[in-house]
Short mmCIF file of C-alpha atoms and ligand atoms in Angstrom, two decimals:
data_model
loop_
_atom_site.label_atom_id
_atom_site.label_comp_id
_atom_site.label_asym_id
_atom_site.label_seq_id
_atom_site.Cartn_x
_atom_site.Cartn_y
_atom_site.Cartn_z
CA UNK H 1 -0.32 46.20 7.13
CA UNK H 2 1.56 43.05 5.96
CA UNK H 3 -0.57 40.64 3.94
CA UNK H 4 -1.79 37.63 6.00
CA UNK H 5 -0.93 34.24 4.77
CA UNK H 6 -3.78 31.78 4.56
CA UNK H 7 -3.74 27.99 5.06
CA UNK H 8 -3.77 25.89 1.80
CA UNK H 9 -7.13 24.98 0.62
CA UNK H 10 -8.32 21.48 1.69
CA UNK H 11 -6.18 21.45 4.85
CA UNK H 12 -7.16 22.58 8.33
CA UNK H 13 -5.71 23.62 11.62
CA UNK H 14 -6.76 21.60 14.62
CA UNK H 15 -7.05 24.09 17.40
CA UNK H 16 -6.77 23.11 21.00
CA UNK H 17 -10.64 22.99 21.53
CA UNK H 18 -10.74 20.46 18.72
CA UNK H 19 -7.55 18.54 19.53
CA UNK H 20 -9.12 17.38 22.82
CA UNK H 21 -11.65 15.38 20.64
CA UNK H 22 -8.93 14.16 18.31
CA UNK H 23 -6.94 12.85 21.33
CA UNK H 24 -10.13 11.03 22.53
CA UNK H 25 -10.72 9.49 19.22
CA UNK H 26 -7.16 8.30 18.93
CA UNK H 27 -6.96 7.05 22.49
CA UNK H 28 -10.08 5.06 22.18
CA UNK H 29 -8.98 3.66 18.87
CA UNK H 30 -5.52 2.71 20.18
CA UNK H 31 -7.22 0.95 23.16
CA UNK H 32 -9.45 -1.17 20.87
CA UNK H 33 -6.59 -1.84 18.31
CA UNK H 34 -4.22 -3.16 21.00
CA UNK H 35 -6.96 -5.41 22.55
CA UNK H 36 -7.15 -7.06 19.07
CA UNK H 37 -3.36 -7.47 19.05
CA UNK H 38 -2.26 -4.79 16.68
CA UNK H 39 0.82 -2.84 17.24
CA UNK H 40 1.70 0.64 15.88
CA UNK H 41 3.92 1.12 12.91
CA UNK H 42 5.04 4.59 11.82
CA UNK H 43 6.28 5.07 8.15
CA UNK H 44 7.46 8.20 6.39
CA UNK H 45 4.92 10.79 4.99
CA UNK H 46 6.48 10.53 1.63
CA UNK H 47 7.64 7.59 -0.49
CA UNK H 48 9.07 6.96 -3.78
CA UNK H 49 6.39 7.52 -6.33
CA UNK H 50 6.68 4.23 -8.01
CA UNK H 51 5.58 2.50 -4.83
CA UNK H 52 2.09 3.89 -5.05
CA UNK H 53 1.78 3.50 -8.90
CA UNK H 54 2.82 -0.18 -8.51
CA UNK H 55 0.61 -0.99 -5.66
CA UNK H 56 -2.62 1.10 -6.18
CA UNK H 57 -2.39 0.64 -9.93
CA UNK H 58 -1.35 3.08 -12.62
CA UNK H 59 -5.07 3.50 -13.64
CA UNK H 60 -6.60 4.04 -10.27
CA UNK H 61 -8.00 7.53 -9.75
CA UNK H 62 -5.65 8.18 -6.90
CA UNK H 63 -2.52 7.60 -9.07
CA UNK H 64 -3.99 9.16 -12.08
CA UNK H 65 -5.55 12.40 -10.57
CA UNK H 66 -4.65 12.76 -6.88
CA UNK H 67 -0.93 12.14 -6.20
CA UNK H 68 0.86 15.14 -4.62
CA UNK H 69 4.35 14.93 -6.05
CA UNK H 70 7.22 16.71 -4.29
CA UNK H 71 9.35 18.94 -6.37
CA UNK H 72 12.10 16.63 -7.40
CA UNK H 73 14.74 19.18 -7.88
CA UNK H 74 15.62 19.58 -4.19
CA UNK H 75 15.25 16.02 -3.05
CA UNK H 76 16.42 13.87 -5.83
CA UNK H 77 19.81 12.42 -5.99
CA UNK H 78 20.59 12.40 -9.72
CA UNK H 79 23.18 9.76 -9.42
CA UNK H 80 20.80 7.36 -7.69
CA UNK H 81 18.57 5.59 -10.30
CA UNK H 82 16.11 4.71 -7.52
CA UNK H 83 15.38 8.26 -6.91
CA UNK H 84 14.77 9.29 -10.61
CA UNK H 85 11.08 8.67 -10.41
CA UNK H 86 10.66 11.35 -7.64
CA UNK H 87 8.78 11.31 -4.44
CA UNK H 88 5.08 11.67 -3.55
CA UNK H 89 3.23 12.45 -0.22
CA UNK H 90 1.51 9.19 0.79
CA UNK H 91 -2.04 9.11 -0.45
CA UNK H 92 -2.81 5.99 1.77
CA UNK H 93 -1.19 3.69 4.22
CA UNK H 94 -1.22 0.18 2.75
CA UNK H 95 1.51 0.72 0.17
CA UNK H 96 3.95 2.14 2.64
CA UNK H 97 3.25 -0.57 5.24
CA UNK H 98 3.69 -3.41 2.79
CA UNK H 99 7.01 -1.85 1.66
CA UNK H 100 8.15 -1.62 5.21
CA UNK H 101 7.04 -5.22 5.97
CA UNK H 102 9.16 -6.41 3.07
CA UNK H 103 12.12 -4.11 3.71
CA UNK H 104 12.32 -5.12 7.41
CA UNK H 105 11.77 -8.86 6.73
CA UNK H 106 8.88 -8.98 9.21
CA UNK H 107 7.83 -12.35 7.56
CA UNK H 108 10.90 -13.94 9.07
CA UNK H 109 10.04 -12.74 12.46
CA UNK H 110 6.42 -13.46 12.83
CA UNK H 111 3.65 -15.64 11.20
CA UNK H 112 1.22 -12.72 11.35
CA UNK H 113 2.12 -9.13 11.51
CA UNK H 114 -0.85 -7.18 13.03
CA UNK H 115 -0.02 -3.58 12.32
CA UNK H 116 -1.89 -0.29 12.79
CA UNK H 117 -1.24 3.32 12.00
CA UNK H 118 -2.75 6.69 12.70
CA UNK H 119 -1.64 9.60 10.66
CA UNK H 120 -1.99 12.14 7.81
CA UNK H 121 -2.60 11.26 4.14
CA UNK H 122 -2.49 13.55 1.20
CA UNK H 123 -4.47 13.57 -2.05
CA UNK H 124 -4.82 16.33 -4.73
CA UNK H 125 -8.69 16.49 -4.35
CA UNK H 126 -11.16 19.32 -5.15
CA UNK H 127 -12.03 20.18 -1.53
CA UNK H 128 -15.57 19.78 -0.05
CA UNK H 129 -17.27 18.72 3.06
CA UNK H 130 -15.53 15.41 4.18
CA UNK H 131 -13.03 15.63 1.31
CA UNK H 132 -9.60 17.23 2.03
CA UNK H 133 -6.30 17.46 0.65
CA UNK H 134 -4.68 16.60 3.96
CA UNK H 135 -6.76 14.09 6.05
CA UNK H 136 -6.13 11.42 8.65
CA UNK H 137 -6.69 7.88 8.81
CA UNK H 138 -6.76 5.10 11.41
CA UNK H 139 -5.76 1.93 9.48
CA UNK H 140 -4.80 -1.66 10.09
CA UNK H 141 -2.96 -4.26 7.99
CA UNK H 142 -2.77 -8.01 9.01
CA UNK H 143 0.03 -9.35 6.89
CA UNK H 144 1.85 -12.75 6.81
CA UNK H 145 1.14 -16.46 6.21
CA UNK H 146 -1.21 -16.48 9.27
CA UNK H 147 -3.42 -13.99 7.53
CA UNK H 148 -4.93 -16.56 5.22
CA UNK H 149 -8.21 -17.08 6.88
CA UNK H 150 -11.71 -15.96 6.49
CA UNK H 151 -11.86 -15.48 10.24
CA UNK H 152 -9.40 -12.71 9.92
CA UNK H 153 -11.50 -10.93 7.19
CA UNK H 154 -14.36 -10.98 9.70
CA UNK H 155 -12.28 -9.83 12.50
CA UNK H 156 -10.84 -6.94 10.75
CA UNK H 157 -14.36 -5.81 9.78
CA UNK H 158 -15.59 -6.25 13.39
CA UNK H 159 -12.50 -4.42 14.60
CA UNK H 160 -13.60 -1.27 12.43
CA UNK H 161 -17.12 -1.59 13.62
CA UNK H 162 -15.93 -1.86 17.29
CA UNK H 163 -13.88 1.25 17.13
CA UNK H 164 -16.93 3.13 15.68
CA UNK H 165 -19.13 1.60 18.41
CA UNK H 166 -16.59 2.66 21.09
CA UNK H 167 -16.78 6.40 19.67
CA UNK H 168 -20.60 6.15 20.03
CA UNK H 169 -21.21 6.44 16.23
CA UNK H 170 -24.75 5.18 15.20
CA UNK H 171 -26.53 4.45 11.98
CA UNK H 172 -23.56 3.25 9.95
CA UNK H 173 -23.82 0.37 7.66
CA UNK H 174 -21.15 -2.29 6.82
CA UNK H 175 -21.33 -3.10 3.09
CA UNK H 176 -19.70 -6.18 1.82
CA UNK H 177 -18.77 -7.95 -1.41
CA UNK H 178 -16.24 -10.44 -2.79
CA UNK H 179 -14.10 -9.95 -5.85
CA UNK H 180 -13.07 -13.52 -5.78
CA UNK H 181 -9.46 -14.81 -6.03
CA UNK H 182 -6.86 -13.16 -8.12
CA UNK H 183 -7.55 -15.69 -11.06
CA UNK H 184 -11.46 -15.05 -10.72
CA UNK H 185 -10.82 -11.34 -10.89
CA UNK H 186 -8.60 -11.65 -13.96
CA UNK H 187 -10.98 -13.66 -15.98
CA UNK H 188 -14.04 -11.71 -14.68
CA UNK H 189 -12.39 -8.44 -15.99
CA UNK H 190 -11.95 -10.01 -19.36
CA UNK H 191 -15.52 -11.14 -19.52
CA UNK H 192 -16.74 -7.83 -18.16
CA UNK H 193 -14.91 -5.94 -20.80
CA UNK H 194 -16.39 -8.12 -23.55
CA UNK H 195 -19.88 -7.81 -22.24
CA UNK H 196 -19.51 -3.89 -22.01
CA UNK H 197 -18.17 -3.39 -25.43
CA UNK H 198 -21.56 -3.35 -27.19
CA UNK H 199 -22.85 -0.81 -24.54
CA UNK H 200 -20.06 1.68 -24.73
CA UNK H 201 -22.24 4.41 -25.99
CA UNK H 202 -24.60 4.09 -23.05
CA UNK H 203 -21.70 4.67 -20.46
CA UNK H 204 -20.42 8.13 -19.12
CA UNK H 205 -17.19 9.31 -20.60
CA UNK H 206 -15.33 8.31 -17.49
CA UNK H 207 -16.69 4.74 -17.68
CA UNK H 208 -15.89 4.60 -21.45
CA UNK H 209 -12.32 5.00 -20.32
CA UNK H 210 -12.63 2.74 -17.34
CA UNK H 211 -13.70 -0.31 -19.55
CA UNK H 212 -10.07 -0.62 -20.82
CA UNK H 213 -8.22 0.84 -17.81
CA UNK H 214 -10.15 -0.19 -14.73
CA UNK H 215 -13.32 -2.14 -15.68
CA UNK H 216 -14.45 -2.85 -12.23
CA UNK H 217 -15.02 0.86 -11.60
CA UNK H 218 -17.80 0.76 -14.06
CA UNK H 219 -19.77 -1.37 -11.55
CA UNK H 220 -19.75 1.22 -8.88
CA UNK H 221 -20.39 4.28 -11.10
CA UNK H 222 -23.08 6.41 -9.58
CA UNK H 223 -24.29 7.64 -13.00
CA UNK H 224 -27.87 6.46 -13.68
CA UNK H 225 -27.32 5.24 -17.22
CA UNK H 226 -24.14 3.42 -16.26
CA UNK H 227 -26.14 1.72 -13.40
CA UNK H 228 -28.90 0.76 -15.82
CA UNK H 229 -26.45 -0.77 -18.28
CA UNK H 230 -24.72 -2.79 -15.59
CA UNK H 231 -28.14 -4.01 -14.36
CA UNK H 232 -28.95 -5.18 -17.83
CA UNK H 233 -25.89 -7.39 -17.81
CA UNK H 234 -27.46 -9.46 -15.13
CA UNK H 235 -24.06 -10.32 -13.61
CA UNK H 236 -24.76 -12.48 -10.52
CA UNK H 237 -21.79 -14.46 -9.04
CA UNK H 238 -21.06 -16.82 -12.00
CA UNK H 239 -17.52 -15.44 -12.17
CA UNK H 240 -16.57 -16.73 -8.82
CA UNK H 241 -14.92 -20.08 -8.35
CA UNK H 242 -16.38 -22.69 -5.90
CA UNK H 243 -13.50 -21.97 -3.47
CA UNK H 244 -14.08 -18.26 -3.63
CA UNK H 245 -17.78 -18.68 -2.93
CA UNK H 246 -16.96 -20.89 -0.04
CA UNK H 247 -14.47 -18.49 1.23
CA UNK H 248 -17.11 -15.64 1.22
CA UNK H 249 -19.63 -17.79 2.91
CA UNK H 250 -17.15 -18.49 5.78
CA UNK H 251 -16.38 -14.69 6.07
CA UNK H 252 -20.12 -14.00 6.41
CA UNK H 253 -20.61 -16.85 8.93
CA UNK H 254 -17.83 -15.52 11.06
CA UNK H 255 -19.37 -12.09 11.08
CA UNK H 256 -22.63 -13.55 12.25
CA UNK H 257 -20.90 -15.28 14.99
CA UNK H 258 -19.72 -12.01 16.26
CA UNK H 259 -23.11 -10.42 15.86
CA UNK H 260 -21.83 -7.85 13.36
CA UNK H 261 -24.56 -6.93 10.86
CA UNK H 262 -23.79 -6.33 7.17
CA UNK H 263 -25.44 -5.70 3.84
CA UNK H 264 -24.20 -7.50 0.74
CA UNK H 265 -23.55 -5.13 -2.07
CA UNK H 266 -22.51 -6.82 -5.42
CA UNK H 267 -21.62 -3.39 -6.92
CA UNK H 268 -18.97 -2.78 -4.31
CA UNK H 269 -15.56 -3.12 -6.00
CA UNK H 270 -13.17 -0.47 -4.52
CA UNK H 271 -11.05 1.57 -7.02
CA UNK H 272 -7.65 0.05 -6.28
CA UNK H 273 -6.00 -2.88 -8.16
CA UNK H 274 -4.67 -4.64 -5.23
CA UNK H 275 -7.97 -5.96 -3.68
CA UNK H 276 -9.14 -9.58 -4.16
CA UNK H 277 -11.77 -11.68 -2.15
CA UNK H 278 -13.36 -9.55 0.52
CA UNK H 279 -13.96 -5.95 0.03
CA UNK H 280 -16.04 -3.74 2.26
CA UNK H 281 -17.04 -0.10 3.11
CA UNK H 282 -18.63 1.47 5.97
CA UNK H 283 -21.05 4.23 5.23
CA UNK H 284 -23.05 6.64 7.26
CA UNK H 285 -26.04 8.50 5.82
CA UNK H 286 -25.26 11.47 8.10
CA UNK H 287 -22.13 12.32 6.01
CA UNK H 288 -23.91 13.43 2.86
CA UNK H 289 -22.28 12.77 -0.40
CA UNK H 290 -18.93 11.69 0.92
CA UNK H 291 -20.63 8.95 3.00
CA UNK H 292 -17.74 6.47 3.47
CA UNK H 293 -16.42 6.34 7.08
CA UNK H 294 -13.87 3.80 5.97
CA UNK H 295 -13.07 0.91 3.72
CA UNK H 296 -10.83 -2.14 3.18
CA UNK H 297 -10.52 -5.58 2.17
CA UNK H 298 -8.06 -8.42 1.32
CA UNK H 299 -5.07 -7.98 -0.84
CA UNK H 300 -3.37 -11.33 -1.16
CA UNK H 301 -1.27 -10.38 -4.15
CA UNK H 302 0.26 -7.15 -3.09
CA UNK H 303 3.15 -8.30 -1.03
CA UNK H 304 4.50 -10.49 -3.81
CA UNK H 305 3.75 -7.76 -6.39
CA UNK H 306 6.05 -5.28 -4.47
CA UNK H 307 8.86 -7.89 -4.43
CA UNK H 308 8.11 -9.54 -1.03
CA UNK H 309 7.30 -13.10 -0.17
CA UNK H 310 4.06 -14.73 -1.17
CA UNK H 311 1.92 -13.89 1.86
CA UNK H 312 -1.66 -12.84 2.17
CA UNK H 313 -2.99 -9.69 3.86
CA UNK H 314 -6.11 -7.89 4.84
CA UNK H 315 -6.74 -4.35 6.29
CA UNK H 316 -8.89 -1.25 6.36
CA UNK H 317 -8.62 2.56 6.80
CA UNK H 318 -11.14 4.88 8.61
CA UNK H 319 -11.12 8.57 7.97
CA UNK H 320 -10.80 10.44 11.15
CA UNK H 321 -12.37 13.69 9.82
CA UNK H 322 -15.50 11.74 8.67
CA UNK H 323 -15.77 9.97 12.07
CA UNK H 324 -15.65 13.44 13.76
CA UNK H 325 -18.42 14.64 11.41
CA UNK H 326 -20.60 11.64 12.31
CA UNK H 327 -19.77 11.59 16.01
CA UNK H 328 -22.51 12.67 18.44
CA UNK H 329 -21.61 16.11 19.90
CA UNK H 330 -19.76 15.50 23.14
CA UNK H 331 -18.54 17.57 25.99
CA UNK H 332 -15.30 18.93 24.56
CA UNK H 333 -14.32 21.20 27.46
CA UNK H 334 -10.60 20.73 28.12
CA UNK H 335 -9.72 19.24 31.48
CA UNK H 336 -9.45 22.10 33.87
CA UNK H 337 -6.30 23.01 35.81
CA UNK H 338 -5.89 21.54 39.39
CA UNK H 339 -4.50 24.81 40.84
CA UNK H 340 -4.18 28.48 39.91
CA UNK H 341 -1.54 30.41 41.77
CA UNK H 342 -2.15 34.18 42.52
CA UNK H 343 0.64 36.50 43.48
CA UNK H 344 -0.16 39.92 44.97
CA UNK H 345 3.26 41.60 44.88
CA UNK H 346 6.48 41.25 42.88
CA UNK H 347 8.37 39.19 45.54
CA UNK H 348 5.32 36.96 45.94
CA UNK H 349 5.54 36.32 42.21
CA UNK H 350 8.94 34.81 42.61
CA UNK H 351 7.57 32.48 45.39
CA UNK H 352 4.56 31.58 43.28
CA UNK H 353 6.73 30.78 40.32
CA UNK H 354 8.84 28.40 42.48
CA UNK H 355 5.63 26.87 43.99
CA UNK H 356 4.22 26.36 40.50
CA UNK H 357 7.29 24.17 39.65
CA UNK H 358 6.78 22.14 42.87
CA UNK H 359 3.21 21.57 42.02
CA UNK H 360 3.84 20.61 38.46
CA UNK H 361 6.76 18.23 39.35
CA UNK H 362 4.29 16.70 41.89
CA UNK H 363 1.95 15.84 39.07
CA UNK H 364 -0.64 18.61 39.20
CA UNK H 365 -1.81 20.91 36.38
CA UNK H 366 -0.90 24.30 37.59
CA UNK H 367 -0.65 27.78 36.27
CA UNK H 368 -0.26 31.46 37.19
CA UNK H 369 -0.39 34.93 35.71
CA UNK H 370 3.16 35.63 34.50
CA UNK H 371 2.68 39.37 34.37
CA UNK H 372 1.81 41.36 37.35
CA UNK H 373 -1.92 42.08 37.43
CA UNK H 374 -4.56 43.33 39.83
CA UNK H 375 -6.00 40.65 42.18
CA UNK H 376 -9.44 41.10 40.49
CA UNK H 377 -7.89 40.31 37.12
CA UNK H 378 -5.94 37.22 38.49
CA UNK H 379 -9.14 35.96 40.26
CA UNK H 380 -10.99 36.25 36.85
CA UNK H 381 -8.18 34.24 35.25
CA UNK H 382 -8.32 31.65 38.07
CA UNK H 383 -12.07 31.31 37.66
CA UNK H 384 -11.79 30.89 33.99
CA UNK H 385 -9.21 28.13 34.37
CA UNK H 386 -11.65 25.98 36.16
CA UNK H 387 -9.11 25.14 38.93
CA UNK H 388 -10.93 23.87 41.97
CA UNK H 389 -8.10 25.29 44.15
CA UNK H 390 -6.49 28.77 44.04
CA UNK H 391 -3.37 29.60 45.89
CA UNK H 392 -2.95 33.06 47.01
CA UNK H 393 0.35 34.68 48.01
CA UNK H 394 0.07 38.04 49.47
CA UNK H 395 2.29 40.13 51.73
CA UNK H 396 1.26 38.36 54.95
CA UNK H 397 1.76 34.90 53.41
CA UNK H 398 5.21 35.81 52.30
CA UNK H 399 6.16 37.15 55.72
CA UNK H 400 4.67 34.08 57.51
CA UNK H 401 5.84 31.43 55.04
CA UNK H 402 2.23 30.47 54.41
CA UNK H 403 -0.15 30.19 51.49
CA UNK H 404 -3.98 30.78 51.42
CA UNK H 405 -5.57 27.91 49.77
CA UNK H 406 -9.00 28.71 48.58
CA UNK H 407 -11.46 25.99 47.63
CA UNK H 408 -13.45 27.41 44.73
CA UNK H 409 -16.23 24.96 45.04
CA UNK H 410 -16.82 25.25 48.75
CA UNK H 411 -15.97 28.92 48.93
CA UNK H 412 -13.87 28.20 52.05
CA UNK H 413 -10.18 29.05 52.54
CA UNK H 414 -7.42 27.80 54.82
CA UNK H 415 -3.81 28.67 55.59
CA UNK H 416 -1.16 26.16 54.86
CA UNK H 417 2.54 26.26 55.52
CA UNK H 418 4.41 26.70 52.35
CA UNK H 419 6.60 23.79 53.39
CA UNK H 420 3.59 21.57 53.76
CA UNK H 421 2.48 21.99 50.17
CA UNK H 422 3.97 18.63 49.34
CA UNK H 423 1.54 16.82 51.84
CA UNK H 424 -1.43 18.99 50.60
CA UNK H 425 -0.57 17.89 47.17
CA UNK H 426 -0.58 14.18 48.02
CA UNK H 427 -4.02 14.64 49.71
CA UNK H 428 -5.46 16.31 46.64
CA UNK H 429 -4.12 13.57 44.31
CA UNK H 430 -5.62 10.84 46.55
CA UNK H 431 -8.92 12.54 46.30
CA UNK H 432 -8.66 12.73 42.47
CA UNK H 433 -7.74 9.07 41.99
P1 AMP G 1 -10.01 5.17 0.60
O1 AMP G 1 -8.59 4.65 0.64
O2 AMP G 1 -10.14 6.24 -0.29
O3 AMP G 1 -10.96 4.13 0.63
O4 AMP G 1 -10.15 5.92 2.06
C1 AMP G 1 -10.50 5.26 3.22
C2 AMP G 1 -11.24 6.34 4.12
O5 AMP G 1 -10.37 7.52 4.29
C3 AMP G 1 -12.53 6.92 3.37
O6 AMP G 1 -13.52 6.02 3.75
C4 AMP G 1 -12.61 8.24 4.12
O7 AMP G 1 -13.17 8.09 5.34
C5 AMP G 1 -11.12 8.71 4.22
N1 AMP G 1 -10.84 9.59 3.15
C6 AMP G 1 -10.39 9.16 1.92
N2 AMP G 1 -10.09 10.31 1.12
C7 AMP G 1 -10.32 11.35 2.01
C8 AMP G 1 -10.34 12.75 1.72
N3 AMP G 1 -9.88 13.27 0.58
N4 AMP G 1 -10.66 13.63 2.77
C9 AMP G 1 -11.16 13.11 3.86
N5 AMP G 1 -11.16 11.76 4.26
C10 AMP G 1 -10.81 10.92 3.18
#
């Protein structure tokens, strides 16, 4: 026997029984997003590698360890210097959307672009529960001069919470912090580096490297001795300017206005370079070690850093697989057919095939057995399909131009003229709506 080919590790097939739930999650999310004024944007699944390095930061874990680069030999145009760096599958949505915002001059068209996306992301991770190499995110980015408001930070967080509420998720927590302005962040990173120097030997090997490369990550390291070392520094919020503190107060007031509960977490820093001011994470204890349902924050510098205008932005991304893990079990049965058509003889099958087309064009979900089979077997298929009505076409029906319509719930049956199927169809649809 030929060897079977298996799926790559860290990816998964979404089979029809599950895709019903995926569709529900996506539909619910779209509904909520659109009520908040967000419109969908679709960008390519791969981009030039430099986009991610320049936006997320050369030293971020994602860029250092998790980028999935495409083999350059096939794609790259050697004569085009822009393609020299190669391409990578997108590990997140923000960089691509900011690239598109700039490239399509969206700032010239609107004061605030409220954009959302739903799609696959790719990271070279070691797979485990809740951590995949291909996963899916629902995300938003609110970009433009009109984004510069603490109200929008609060609204973006509220939106993430409302999406999870609509999907009936419980027991999740919104954790919140501020990194301060771009200037606050810069001077704080210098101070932090200096403060940590005498304690280098107490830090884990990863954090020893982080002090130079990505010092904020030391603050959210889960290692016990790293945590104890950070505690000893007694950081507080001295590194924040008065304006940054005031901004954060306004964000929290706006959340309170909307009745969104949150927990302040001064250790929350997020791993990517582009964040400033508000950062947040939504966690659920039901998820185990990979407990983040989603995360986001403000990134006022990113658009300019990628060559665009000086405009502010804020956004988030929720992980769909993790939402599904945390969602209460629901009735995932697919919607049943409306009609199953049974043909008893070969010529009846042709009539059935034609009738099927009429029913479908009329808007009903209809099916039949394409291969000749015994009545018993066809009845079994009809039963399994869950269709409340079964059409039976036997010898008599073909001769009389009729069809037997069996009501599976009532157990009754009537004869209908084949020509009257259109009217019958209207009646059924009226009953459905
Ligand atoms: P991040 O950009 O890493 O903050 O990711 C935002 C959200 O996407 C996370 O909170 C997760 O819900 C989800 N996510 C990130 N990485 C993965 C992954 N490797 N597998 C599954 N979900 C992920």
